[in-house]
Every structure is written in structure tokens, then in C-alpha cells.
Amino acid sequence: LQNVTENDLLEELRGMDETAAEDAFYRDLAFGTGGLRGTIGAGTNRMNVYTVSKATQGISNHLGANASVVIGYDSRIKSDVFAKVAAGVFAANGIKVHIWPELLPVPTVSYAVRALDASAGIMITASHNPSKYNGYKVYGADGCQITTETAAEILSEIEKLDIFADVKHSSFEDGIKSGIIGYISDTVLNGFIGEVKKQSVLFGDEINRDVAIVYTPLNGTGLKPVTRVLEESGFTNITVVEEQRLPDGNFPTCPYPNPEIREAMELGLQYCEKTGADLLLATDPDADRCGIAVKTADGGYKLLSGNEVGLLLLDFICSQRIKHDKMPEKPVFVKTVVTMDLADKIAEHYGVETVNVLTGFKFIGEVIGRLEAQGRESDFICGFEESYGYLTGSYVRDKDAVDAAFMICEMFAYYKTRGISLLEKLDELFGTYGFCLNTLHFYEFGGSAGMTRMSEIMAEFHKGVDSFAGQKVVRALDYSKGLDGLPKSDVLKFMLEDNCSVVVRPSGTEPKLKTYISVSASSREEAMRIEEKITEELSGFF
């Protein structure tokens, strides 16, 4: 299998022109808190068996003797190949490998690391990126993605290595025979499924679970665990989008398999129109993000944003816990700095502390870990980020679309049983706390020249901005200096007058700059008008 991959790489190298060769080799594929991520192909700046092996050897050197790792993989092209190559490198270094016997969601790696008392976890995935990408996530012994410090230590080990001379190899098959590589048992998966089902906050409330659901795993890993949790919890009226049912790393019907993007949801929406479904659920390929659409009063369907679903879940969880006297004495809700600030108001209304963290669910996971160290693990009631990531329990330390799908279905059924739609409930929240519009825009910068241009643009923003579209900047938060005890990160948040804000940051996994605009206004129309003006002005920077 590895030889086939090597032949593919040689063929690709022979076909490269000068520009393609420069982009493939002008740097080593970046390793950071998100591990590796890049396009699949030949080159030091690509995902291939060599770059995967080199990173794995660096992690092996960092872990040392008597370590063990968990490995998972998704439906992407060569994910299974990279998983087995990594397992062989770990085994050659004397490190025990626990590998899932089939593709499964990324949160199952976070769960298995802790359940098996492993030293680290690896997930081969590029999340919601297009099919040409793959990646390599790294988890610590706490089940959380590695910290900035750990990533730097591993990178130091990787940089010492010659990609050909210093990497130890052994075959996957020999590792299985010797026992140093072993498949994870169904008992661990059953434990994960059980923990998800425990997240229910209905505590005996009667609801009609016969809601018509259309579900799409977007050719990824979500099908078995999502449908299993829902069906075992009484949600059996499920129609799966057939074209997107089976794992397929080419993503033939959704080139950008991200539930944030309407194009990825189009087939599911068509199924909803045909079946008259109440709810559309979609999980991304590694099933850590979940998107939804709900039926409108006129019979159409409306996609809800990650922020909107997060607000609804936060309010639902808080209200149910208080109703059933299940709210902890010092409850904690965690969100990222680019997530809608309206969530803070909802949490405050219920007496819940809000903790704001940097972009990336690993920082939410770290808060859970700190609570656990203080004996307060049960105080965590939920966390979410605007990019469709949710978690309502501490059984994993990463976002979990299996949990999100389950909680959304319970929330949806609870309100539907009482004659309330999620859109009506959302309008009620805006009526109570004020209307807020949050949008995300990104600007791509490819190749070595693109990386330079991104750095130049961020440098300009760091010099300071007085206003955006006439909205005066009243405060600038520069997280590159390590604000509020958070790690240093190249993130700028400009607080504007009238409770608006603009966040600018480079993506940690793609050659993009991202902007997050938050606008508070008296109405949706007014908020959209202001947001459009700010977006137009921001485009000039890029």
C-alpha cells in the first residue's frame, strides 16, 4: 500500500512545472496546535507518507518509552493509508497503538485517549476542507488537542529529523501480529455512545420524538454513531441522504463538505422538500461540526447559523436544568472570542459564568480540564463556537457533532411538542436580549507569495484602525500579547461603538485571513445594512 503511494508521488513529481514545484517544496508543511493540514501530494509542503512519517517520528521522540497512542481516521483520500503508516512508525519506536477498526468521528479519538489511559491521540482528517486536503490532528493525554507549548516541543523534535534517514518504520500487519498494534474494542465505542445519551437535559419530560428528520453525513464518518444515538433515544423517523450516505473522500455531491456552506446542504434541503421533513441535520466528514435547517411558516426551509443554534442550545440547557433543579452551584459556559456576544447575556440571565477563549475548540477543552483539576468538572454545562462546534459534557475535550445532533433533536422535539418552532424561539431570544447579527468572511492567499501578503496585511491591522464604515473603534484587543491569561495568538478584536465588533485573524489550517463581524441593532434590516458597509470597507484591506 505504501509502495503504491510512493509511485503516485513519483508520477506527480515528474509532471510538476516550476511554480508547482516551488509551492510543493518551498517550506515544510507547518506543524502547530492543529497538527498538520495540507493538500495531498508530493513535496515537503504536502500531506504524504513521508511528511506523516516524519511528524509521527517527532511525536514518538517527544513521548519516549512506555507510551501509547490512539489513532482514528475519517473518509478522506488516503486517511486509512496515513493512519496505518503512522501506526507502523509508532510501533517501530516501541509505542503501543490502539487504532479504531473502522472510520469514526474525531471525538471518538478524544474519548478513547482518556478511556484507554493513552499518552496521546492522532486523528487523520482535514475536517470540512475540500477533497484535495488531508490532515493530522494531535491530542494530549487529557483528550484535548495539544497546547502551543507541546506543539513547539514536538516541532523541535520534527525539525531535528532527516525525512529519509531518521524515521523508523515497521509494517502495520507485523504490528497487529505482534500485538503492539491493536484494534479498539466495541466496549469503548459503546461507552462513547452511552456518554452522548447521558447529555439529555429533559429529565423525564414527555416529548413527541416522532419528528421527521433528514440526515446527511456528507460522505463522512457520522452515519453509524449519529443514527445509532438518535434511534436508541427514540428518534426513528430518519431519512438519510442516499448520495451522501457512504464514506467517499471525493465528496462528489458537495465539493466543500462544510455544513456552514449552503452548497453542502442543498441535497439535504431537496430531500426535505420531497419528504416534508421537520428538520435537516448535517455533520461534516469527521463529525465534529453540525449544521441544521428548519421548516418555516410558509413551508420552506431556513438554515440556522452556528451562533443561532448555539444560542438556542444554551438557553434550552439552562432553562431545563433550572426547571429540574439540575443546575450546578457554579455553572460555567465557554465560548470563543469570535462567537456571538449575545450568548454572554443569556448566560448572565441564568446566573451562569461565561469564559471567553481564543478561537479553536482546544481552548474550550482546556477550560474543562482546569475545572476537572479543581474538582468542578460537573460545573461545565456547555460550550460552543460560531463555526458549528458544540459540546454539552466533559466526556470528550473536543467539539462533538454526535452530541450536537442528539441535543438539537431533543430541543427541537421539546419545542415542537409545545407548538413552538425554533425560529419562533430564536425571535423570542432576540426580543428579550436584543438583535445581533454575526457574519464570517474569508480571503484566500495561496502559495509562498500569499503567506507574505497575509503577514503584511496583519501588520497593517496591528498598527491600529480608527473606525470601520463610520463605526468608531472604542477598544482594540490584541491577543498576540497574551490577553486575559490566554496564550499569545495573532488575533485582533476591534470593539466598536453601539456594541459592534470586528475580529481579524489568519486561519490556523488554511491560507486564509478571516474576519468576524458582529452588529447589534434595532432590527435585522438595520444590522444587515451596517454589516454590509463594514464588509465593503474591510474588502479594501485585502
PDB file of N, CA and C in Angstrom, residues 196 198-203 205 309-328 331-334 346-347 349-350 352 378-384 389-393 403-404 406-408 410-412 414-415 422 425 429:
ATOM      1  N   VAL A 196     -22.848  10.157  25.291  1.00  0.00           N
ATOM      2  CA  VAL A 196     -23.632  11.109  24.499  1.00  0.00           C
ATOM      3  C   VAL A 196     -25.092  11.091  24.948  1.00  0.00           C
ATOM      4  N   LYS A 198     -26.288  10.363  27.746  1.00  0.00           N
ATOM      5  CA  LYS A 198     -26.440  10.916  29.092  1.00  0.00           C
ATOM      6  C   LYS A 198     -26.582  12.440  29.089  1.00  0.00           C
ATOM      7  N   GLN A 199     -26.330  13.080  27.972  1.00  0.00           N
ATOM      8  CA  GLN A 199     -26.352  14.551  27.916  1.00  0.00           C
ATOM      9  C   GLN A 199     -27.765  15.128  27.908  1.00  0.00           C
ATOM     10  N   SER A 200     -28.762  14.288  27.764  1.00  0.00           N
ATOM     11  CA  SER A 200     -30.150  14.775  27.777  1.00  0.00           C
ATOM     12  C   SER A 200     -30.430  15.610  29.023  1.00  0.00           C
ATOM     13  N   VAL A 201     -31.115  16.746  28.823  1.00  0.00           N
ATOM     14  CA  VAL A 201     -31.494  17.595  29.963  1.00  0.00           C
ATOM     15  C   VAL A 201     -33.008  17.606  30.155  1.00  0.00           C
ATOM     16  N   LEU A 202     -33.700  16.633  29.562  1.00  0.00           N
ATOM     17  CA  LEU A 202     -35.157  16.602  29.696  1.00  0.00           C
ATOM     18  C   LEU A 202     -35.599  16.006  31.023  1.00  0.00           C
ATOM     19  N   PHE A 203     -34.793  15.100  31.577  1.00  0.00           N
ATOM     20  CA  PHE A 203     -35.055  14.556  32.911  1.00  0.00           C
ATOM     21  C   PHE A 203     -36.503  14.088  33.069  1.00  0.00           C
ATOM     22  N   ASP A 205     -39.121  14.716  30.993  1.00  0.00           N
ATOM     23  CA  ASP A 205     -40.147  15.489  30.283  1.00  0.00           C
ATOM     24  C   ASP A 205     -40.677  14.692  29.096  1.00  0.00           C
ATOM     25  N   VAL A 309     -27.825  28.441  16.498  1.00  0.00           N
ATOM     26  CA  VAL A 309     -28.028  27.139  17.151  1.00  0.00           C
ATOM     27  C   VAL A 309     -27.418  27.144  18.545  1.00  0.00           C
ATOM     28  N   GLY A 310     -26.240  27.755  18.680  1.00  0.00           N
ATOM     29  CA  GLY A 310     -25.590  27.832  19.989  1.00  0.00           C
ATOM     30  C   GLY A 310     -26.417  28.592  21.008  1.00  0.00           C
ATOM     31  N   LEU A 311     -26.995  29.714  20.592  1.00  0.00           N
ATOM     32  CA  LEU A 311     -27.853  30.492  21.499  1.00  0.00           C
ATOM     33  C   LEU A 311     -29.056  29.666  21.946  1.00  0.00           C
ATOM     34  N   LEU A 312     -29.674  28.971  20.982  1.00  0.00           N
ATOM     35  CA  LEU A 312     -30.841  28.151  21.307  1.00  0.00           C
ATOM     36  C   LEU A 312     -30.482  27.031  22.279  1.00  0.00           C
ATOM     37  N   LEU A 313     -29.358  26.355  22.028  1.00  0.00           N
ATOM     38  CA  LEU A 313     -28.944  25.263  22.911  1.00  0.00           C
ATOM     39  C   LEU A 313     -28.605  25.776  24.304  1.00  0.00           C
ATOM     40  N   LEU A 314     -27.890  26.894  24.378  1.00  0.00           N
ATOM     41  CA  LEU A 314     -27.531  27.458  25.679  1.00  0.00           C
ATOM     42  C   LEU A 314     -28.775  27.782  26.488  1.00  0.00           C
ATOM     43  N   ASP A 315     -29.734  28.453  25.873  1.00  0.00           N
ATOM     44  CA  ASP A 315     -30.966  28.803  26.576  1.00  0.00           C
ATOM     45  C   ASP A 315     -31.751  27.557  26.971  1.00  0.00           C
ATOM     46  N   PHE A 316     -31.824  26.577  26.067  1.00  0.00           N
ATOM     47  CA  PHE A 316     -32.556  25.340  26.338  1.00  0.00           C
ATOM     48  C   PHE A 316     -31.941  24.576  27.509  1.00  0.00           C
ATOM     49  N   ILE A 317     -30.628  24.417  27.483  1.00  0.00           N
ATOM     50  CA  ILE A 317     -29.940  23.679  28.547  1.00  0.00           C
ATOM     51  C   ILE A 317     -30.109  24.386  29.889  1.00  0.00           C
ATOM     52  N   CYS A 318     -29.917  25.704  29.897  1.00  0.00           N
ATOM     53  CA  CYS A 318     -30.049  26.457  31.152  1.00  0.00           C
ATOM     54  C   CYS A 318     -31.469  26.377  31.702  1.00  0.00           C
ATOM     55  N   SER A 319     -32.448  26.589  30.831  1.00  0.00           N
ATOM     56  CA  SER A 319     -33.843  26.595  31.302  1.00  0.00           C
ATOM     57  C   SER A 319     -34.256  25.219  31.807  1.00  0.00           C
ATOM     58  N   GLN A 320     -33.830  24.150  31.130  1.00  0.00           N
ATOM     59  CA  GLN A 320     -34.195  22.802  31.566  1.00  0.00           C
ATOM     60  C   GLN A 320     -33.501  22.425  32.874  1.00  0.00           C
ATOM     61  N   ARG A 321     -32.239  22.796  33.010  1.00  0.00           N
ATOM     62  CA  ARG A 321     -31.525  22.481  34.252  1.00  0.00           C
ATOM     63  C   ARG A 321     -32.157  23.194  35.441  1.00  0.00           C
ATOM     64  N   ILE A 322     -32.534  24.433  35.241  1.00  0.00           N
ATOM     65  CA  ILE A 322     -33.178  25.173  36.338  1.00  0.00           C
ATOM     66  C   ILE A 322     -34.567  24.591  36.621  1.00  0.00           C
ATOM     67  N   LYS A 323     -35.306  24.281  35.578  1.00  0.00           N
ATOM     68  CA  LYS A 323     -36.653  23.700  35.736  1.00  0.00           C
ATOM     69  C   LYS A 323     -36.618  22.418  36.564  1.00  0.00           C
ATOM     70  N   HIS A 324     -35.582  21.608  36.362  1.00  0.00           N
ATOM     71  CA  HIS A 324     -35.497  20.317  37.035  1.00  0.00           C
ATOM     72  C   HIS A 324     -34.518  20.322  38.212  1.00  0.00           C
ATOM     73  N   ASP A 325     -34.108  21.516  38.616  1.00  0.00           N
ATOM     74  CA  ASP A 325     -33.179  21.667  39.741  1.00  0.00           C
ATOM     75  C   ASP A 325     -31.902  20.863  39.519  1.00  0.00           C
ATOM     76  N   LYS A 326     -31.358  20.954  38.308  1.00  0.00           N
ATOM     77  CA  LYS A 326     -30.143  20.230  37.955  1.00  0.00           C
ATOM     78  C   LYS A 326     -28.990  21.170  37.604  1.00  0.00           C
ATOM     79  N   MET A 327     -29.167  22.453  37.895  1.00  0.00           N
ATOM     80  CA  MET A 327     -28.094  23.401  37.599  1.00  0.00           C
ATOM     81  C   MET A 327     -27.049  23.339  38.709  1.00  0.00           C
ATOM     82  N   PRO A 328     -25.757  23.189  38.352  1.00  0.00           N
ATOM     83  CA  PRO A 328     -24.711  23.169  39.390  1.00  0.00           C
ATOM     84  C   PRO A 328     -24.648  24.516  40.112  1.00  0.00           C
ATOM     85  N   PRO A 331     -22.232  27.184  37.740  1.00  0.00           N
ATOM     86  CA  PRO A 331     -22.199  26.714  36.353  1.00  0.00           C
ATOM     87  C   PRO A 331     -21.301  27.574  35.469  1.00  0.00           C
ATOM     88  N   VAL A 332     -20.679  26.908  34.472  1.00  0.00           N
ATOM     89  CA  VAL A 332     -19.754  27.576  33.562  1.00  0.00           C
ATOM     90  C   VAL A 332     -20.136  27.261  32.118  1.00  0.00           C
ATOM     91  N   PHE A 333     -20.172  28.311  31.312  1.00  0.00           N
ATOM     92  CA  PHE A 333     -20.378  28.201  29.871  1.00  0.00           C
ATOM     93  C   PHE A 333     -19.139  28.778  29.194  1.00  0.00           C
ATOM     94  N   VAL A 334     -18.657  28.117  28.124  1.00  0.00           N
ATOM     95  CA  VAL A 334     -17.421  28.550  27.470  1.00  0.00           C
ATOM     96  C   VAL A 334     -17.680  28.797  25.987  1.00  0.00           C
ATOM     97  N   ILE A 346     -27.360  35.828  27.718  1.00  0.00           N
ATOM     98  CA  ILE A 346     -28.237  34.701  28.071  1.00  0.00           C
ATOM     99  C   ILE A 346     -27.671  33.973  29.289  1.00  0.00           C
ATOM    100  N   ALA A 347     -26.365  33.709  29.265  1.00  0.00           N
ATOM    101  CA  ALA A 347     -25.737  33.030  30.398  1.00  0.00           C
ATOM    102  C   ALA A 347     -25.905  33.848  31.678  1.00  0.00           C
ATOM    103  N   HIS A 349     -28.232  35.923  32.440  1.00  0.00           N
ATOM    104  CA  HIS A 349     -29.642  35.859  32.871  1.00  0.00           C
ATOM    105  C   HIS A 349     -29.892  34.627  33.739  1.00  0.00           C
ATOM    106  N   TYR A 350     -29.228  33.519  33.421  1.00  0.00           N
ATOM    107  CA  TYR A 350     -29.432  32.279  34.181  1.00  0.00           C
ATOM    108  C   TYR A 350     -28.413  32.104  35.307  1.00  0.00           C
ATOM    109  N   VAL A 352     -25.112  32.023  34.982  1.00  0.00           N
ATOM    110  CA  VAL A 352     -24.027  31.160  34.512  1.00  0.00           C
ATOM    111  C   VAL A 352     -22.815  32.018  34.158  1.00  0.00           C
ATOM    112  N   SER A 378     -18.222  18.916  36.791  1.00  0.00           N
ATOM    113  CA  SER A 378     -19.668  18.934  36.549  1.00  0.00           C
ATOM    114  C   SER A 378     -20.228  20.347  36.417  1.00  0.00           C
ATOM    115  N   ASP A 379     -19.407  21.373  36.716  1.00  0.00           N
ATOM    116  CA  ASP A 379     -19.875  22.759  36.569  1.00  0.00           C
ATOM    117  C   ASP A 379     -19.954  23.180  35.105  1.00  0.00           C
ATOM    118  N   PHE A 380     -19.229  22.468  34.231  1.00  0.00           N
ATOM    119  CA  PHE A 380     -19.294  22.779  32.798  1.00  0.00           C
ATOM    120  C   PHE A 380     -20.634  22.315  32.254  1.00  0.00           C
ATOM    121  N   ILE A 381     -21.437  23.255  31.730  1.00  0.00           N
ATOM    122  CA  ILE A 381     -22.748  22.864  31.210  1.00  0.00           C
ATOM    123  C   ILE A 381     -22.789  22.830  29.681  1.00  0.00           C
ATOM    124  N   CYS A 382     -21.976  23.652  29.023  1.00  0.00           N
ATOM    125  CA  CYS A 382     -21.870  23.564  27.569  1.00  0.00           C
ATOM    126  C   CYS A 382     -20.838  24.558  27.060  1.00  0.00           C
ATOM    127  N   GLY A 383     -20.423  24.338  25.819  1.00  0.00           N
ATOM    128  CA  GLY A 383     -19.523  25.254  25.139  1.00  0.00           C
ATOM    129  C   GLY A 383     -19.824  25.214  23.660  1.00  0.00           C
ATOM    130  N   PHE A 384     -19.626  26.339  22.982  1.00  0.00           N
ATOM    131  CA  PHE A 384     -19.796  26.310  21.533  1.00  0.00           C
ATOM    132  C   PHE A 384     -18.979  27.409  20.873  1.00  0.00           C
ATOM    133  N   GLY A 389     -19.490  24.212  16.089  1.00  0.00           N
ATOM    134  CA  GLY A 389     -18.959  23.239  17.029  1.00  0.00           C
ATOM    135  C   GLY A 389     -19.615  23.375  18.390  1.00  0.00           C
ATOM    136  N   TYR A 390     -20.101  22.247  18.957  1.00  0.00           N
ATOM    137  CA  TYR A 390     -20.837  22.255  20.226  1.00  0.00           C
ATOM    138  C   TYR A 390     -20.399  21.076  21.093  1.00  0.00           C
ATOM    139  N   LEU A 391     -20.512  21.270  22.395  1.00  0.00           N
ATOM    140  CA  LEU A 391     -20.253  20.192  23.353  1.00  0.00           C
ATOM    141  C   LEU A 391     -21.032  20.483  24.620  1.00  0.00           C
ATOM    142  N   THR A 392     -21.739  19.460  25.137  1.00  0.00           N
ATOM    143  CA  THR A 392     -22.550  19.668  26.340  1.00  0.00           C
ATOM    144  C   THR A 392     -22.100  18.809  27.517  1.00  0.00           C
ATOM    145  N   GLY A 393     -20.968  18.124  27.401  1.00  0.00           N
ATOM    146  CA  GLY A 393     -20.482  17.309  28.510  1.00  0.00           C
ATOM    147  C   GLY A 393     -18.971  17.273  28.508  1.00  0.00           C
ATOM    148  N   ASP A 403     -23.050  14.415  19.675  1.00  0.00           N
ATOM    149  CA  ASP A 403     -23.730  15.058  20.802  1.00  0.00           C
ATOM    150  C   ASP A 403     -24.613  16.202  20.321  1.00  0.00           C
ATOM    151  N   ALA A 404     -24.083  17.031  19.414  1.00  0.00           N
ATOM    152  CA  ALA A 404     -24.842  18.180  18.926  1.00  0.00           C
ATOM    153  C   ALA A 404     -26.116  17.729  18.225  1.00  0.00           C
ATOM    154  N   PHE A 406     -27.832  14.991  18.644  1.00  0.00           N
ATOM    155  CA  PHE A 406     -28.748  14.466  19.657  1.00  0.00           C
ATOM    156  C   PHE A 406     -29.426  15.595  20.440  1.00  0.00           C
ATOM    157  N   MET A 407     -28.641  16.548  20.916  1.00  0.00           N
ATOM    158  CA  MET A 407     -29.193  17.640  21.715  1.00  0.00           C
ATOM    159  C   MET A 407     -30.123  18.530  20.890  1.00  0.00           C
ATOM    160  N   ILE A 408     -29.753  18.755  19.625  1.00  0.00           N
ATOM    161  CA  ILE A 408     -30.614  19.558  18.750  1.00  0.00           C
ATOM    162  C   ILE A 408     -31.953  18.867  18.534  1.00  0.00           C
ATOM    163  N   GLU A 410     -33.464  16.688  20.547  1.00  0.00           N
ATOM    164  CA  GLU A 410     -34.253  16.770  21.779  1.00  0.00           C
ATOM    165  C   GLU A 410     -34.843  18.161  21.959  1.00  0.00           C
ATOM    166  N   MET A 411     -34.047  19.202  21.708  1.00  0.00           N
ATOM    167  CA  MET A 411     -34.527  20.573  21.821  1.00  0.00           C
ATOM    168  C   MET A 411     -35.647  20.830  20.814  1.00  0.00           C
ATOM    169  N   PHE A 412     -35.433  20.410  19.573  1.00  0.00           N
ATOM    170  CA  PHE A 412     -36.431  20.613  18.533  1.00  0.00           C
ATOM    171  C   PHE A 412     -37.746  19.930  18.908  1.00  0.00           C
ATOM    172  N   TYR A 414     -38.782  18.984  21.869  1.00  0.00           N
ATOM    173  CA  TYR A 414     -39.356  19.593  23.076  1.00  0.00           C
ATOM    174  C   TYR A 414     -40.222  20.794  22.698  1.00  0.00           C
ATOM    175  N   TYR A 415     -39.695  21.674  21.865  1.00  0.00           N
ATOM    176  CA  TYR A 415     -40.461  22.866  21.486  1.00  0.00           C
ATOM    177  C   TYR A 415     -41.609  22.525  20.548  1.00  0.00           C
ATOM    178  N   LEU A 422     -38.301  26.454  16.280  1.00  0.00           N
ATOM    179  CA  LEU A 422     -37.010  27.017  16.684  1.00  0.00           C
ATOM    180  C   LEU A 422     -36.860  28.456  16.209  1.00  0.00           C
ATOM    181  N   LYS A 425     -38.679  30.555  18.702  1.00  0.00           N
ATOM    182  CA  LYS A 425     -37.893  30.635  19.926  1.00  0.00           C
ATOM    183  C   LYS A 425     -36.714  31.585  19.743  1.00  0.00           C
ATOM    184  N   LEU A 429     -35.757  35.057  21.797  1.00  0.00           N
ATOM    185  CA  LEU A 429     -34.472  35.401  22.412  1.00  0.00           C
ATOM    186  C   LEU A 429     -33.997  36.776  21.955  1.00  0.00           C
TER     187      LEU A 429
END
